[in-house]
Amino acid sequence: LDSYEIGLKGQTADGVLRYELAAFYSEQANRRVSVPNPDAAVNPGAPRTLLTFGDQLSVRGVEMALALRPAR
């Protein structure tokens, strides 16, 4: 699993606006995945989930948060 994140936090000089911004990227090879077993619906003795190995997974995105405080 390789995961990277970069971001910044800050506020305006008067403190009215606060902000947070982050960008992230994650990559995973040979990941294990638990999937529902279709046989479990008709065979009560069958396991409910099966463990399988998936291909490569990559996730990337951006997060942002803003907070506005009313001026006094």
PDB file of C-alpha atoms in Angstrom:
ATOM      1  CA  LEU A   1       0.000   0.000   0.000  1.00  0.00           C
ATOM      2  CA  ASP A   2       1.384   3.366  -1.026  1.00  0.00           C
ATOM      3  CA  SER A   3      -0.447   6.452   0.164  1.00  0.00           C
ATOM      4  CA  TYR A   4       0.338  10.149  -0.262  1.00  0.00           C
ATOM      5  CA  GLU A   5      -1.389  13.285   0.964  1.00  0.00           C
ATOM      6  CA  ILE A   6      -0.571  16.967   0.800  1.00  0.00           C
ATOM      7  CA  GLY A   7      -2.573  19.890   2.081  1.00  0.00           C
ATOM      8  CA  LEU A   8      -2.764  23.235   3.753  1.00  0.00           C
ATOM      9  CA  LYS A   9      -4.760  24.922   6.467  1.00  0.00           C
ATOM     10  CA  GLY A  10      -5.155  28.587   7.197  1.00  0.00           C
ATOM     11  CA  GLN A  11      -7.381  31.531   7.865  1.00  0.00           C
ATOM     12  CA  THR A  12      -7.827  35.074   6.716  1.00  0.00           C
ATOM     13  CA  ALA A  13      -6.073  37.808   8.666  1.00  0.00           C
ATOM     14  CA  ASP A  14      -9.310  38.851  10.399  1.00  0.00           C
ATOM     15  CA  GLY A  15     -10.172  35.233  11.282  1.00  0.00           C
ATOM     16  CA  VAL A  16     -13.546  35.369   9.522  1.00  0.00           C
ATOM     17  CA  LEU A  17     -12.740  32.568   7.064  1.00  0.00           C
ATOM     18  CA  ARG A  18     -10.906  29.328   7.899  1.00  0.00           C
ATOM     19  CA  TYR A  19      -9.978  26.829   5.194  1.00  0.00           C
ATOM     20  CA  GLU A  20      -8.491  23.368   4.770  1.00  0.00           C
ATOM     21  CA  LEU A  21      -7.485  21.816   1.444  1.00  0.00           C
ATOM     22  CA  ALA A  22      -5.964  18.386   0.845  1.00  0.00           C
ATOM     23  CA  ALA A  23      -5.151  16.230  -2.170  1.00  0.00           C
ATOM     24  CA  PHE A  24      -4.547  12.501  -1.764  1.00  0.00           C
ATOM     25  CA  TYR A  25      -3.474   9.458  -3.771  1.00  0.00           C
ATOM     26  CA  SER A  26      -3.419   5.837  -2.681  1.00  0.00           C
ATOM     27  CA  GLU A  27      -2.399   2.718  -4.597  1.00  0.00           C
ATOM     28  CA  GLN A  28      -2.657  -0.927  -3.560  1.00  0.00           C
ATOM     29  CA  ALA A  29      -1.556  -4.012  -5.523  1.00  0.00           C
ATOM     30  CA  ASN A  30      -2.730  -7.612  -4.950  1.00  0.00           C
ATOM     31  CA  ARG A  31      -5.442  -6.522  -2.566  1.00  0.00           C
ATOM     32  CA  ARG A  32      -7.693  -8.988  -0.770  1.00  0.00           C
ATOM     33  CA  VAL A  33     -11.405  -8.469  -1.266  1.00  0.00           C
ATOM     34  CA  SER A  34     -14.308 -10.052   0.604  1.00  0.00           C
ATOM     35  CA  VAL A  35     -17.289 -10.588  -1.715  1.00  0.00           C
ATOM     36  CA  PRO A  36     -20.793 -11.972  -1.054  1.00  0.00           C
ATOM     37  CA  ASN A  37     -21.188 -15.674  -1.851  1.00  0.00           C
ATOM     38  CA  PRO A  38     -24.204 -16.205  -4.161  1.00  0.00           C
ATOM     39  CA  ASP A  39     -24.503 -19.849  -2.975  1.00  0.00           C
ATOM     40  CA  ALA A  40     -25.188 -18.708   0.602  1.00  0.00           C
ATOM     41  CA  ALA A  41     -28.788 -17.802  -0.355  1.00  0.00           C
ATOM     42  CA  VAL A  42     -29.656 -21.382  -1.357  1.00  0.00           C
ATOM     43  CA  ASN A  43     -27.158 -23.393   0.712  1.00  0.00           C
ATOM     44  CA  PRO A  44     -27.288 -22.604   4.453  1.00  0.00           C
ATOM     45  CA  GLY A  45     -23.952 -24.376   5.041  1.00  0.00           C
ATOM     46  CA  ALA A  46     -22.077 -22.211   2.550  1.00  0.00           C
ATOM     47  CA  PRO A  47     -19.947 -19.304   3.801  1.00  0.00           C
ATOM     48  CA  ARG A  48     -21.627 -15.907   3.482  1.00  0.00           C
ATOM     49  CA  THR A  49     -18.537 -14.277   1.985  1.00  0.00           C
ATOM     50  CA  LEU A  50     -15.598 -15.413  -0.120  1.00  0.00           C
ATOM     51  CA  LEU A  51     -12.063 -14.064  -0.004  1.00  0.00           C
ATOM     52  CA  THR A  52     -10.563 -13.278  -3.393  1.00  0.00           C
ATOM     53  CA  PHE A  53      -7.619 -11.306  -4.669  1.00  0.00           C
ATOM     54  CA  GLY A  54      -8.255  -8.234  -6.751  1.00  0.00           C
ATOM     55  CA  ASP A  55      -6.161  -6.313  -9.212  1.00  0.00           C
ATOM     56  CA  GLN A  56      -4.530  -3.023  -8.474  1.00  0.00           C
ATOM     57  CA  LEU A  57      -6.616  -0.329  -6.797  1.00  0.00           C
ATOM     58  CA  SER A  58      -5.894   3.373  -7.005  1.00  0.00           C
ATOM     59  CA  VAL A  59      -7.818   6.171  -5.332  1.00  0.00           C
ATOM     60  CA  ARG A  60      -7.248   9.877  -5.748  1.00  0.00           C
ATOM     61  CA  GLY A  61      -9.185  12.906  -4.707  1.00  0.00           C
ATOM     62  CA  VAL A  62      -9.408  16.327  -3.156  1.00  0.00           C
ATOM     63  CA  GLU A  63     -11.004  17.409   0.120  1.00  0.00           C
ATOM     64  CA  MET A  64     -11.914  20.963   1.057  1.00  0.00           C
ATOM     65  CA  ALA A  65     -13.492  22.487   4.146  1.00  0.00           C
ATOM     66  CA  LEU A  66     -14.512  26.095   4.726  1.00  0.00           C
ATOM     67  CA  ALA A  67     -15.751  27.705   7.921  1.00  0.00           C
ATOM     68  CA  LEU A  68     -17.186  31.206   7.939  1.00  0.00           C
ATOM     69  CA  ARG A  69     -17.462  33.033  11.272  1.00  0.00           C
ATOM     70  CA  PRO A  70     -19.684  36.089  11.344  1.00  0.00           C
ATOM     71  CA  ALA A  71     -17.883  39.367  11.933  1.00  0.00           C
ATOM     72  CA  ARG A  72     -18.603  41.024  15.266  1.00  0.00           C
TER      73      ARG A  72
END
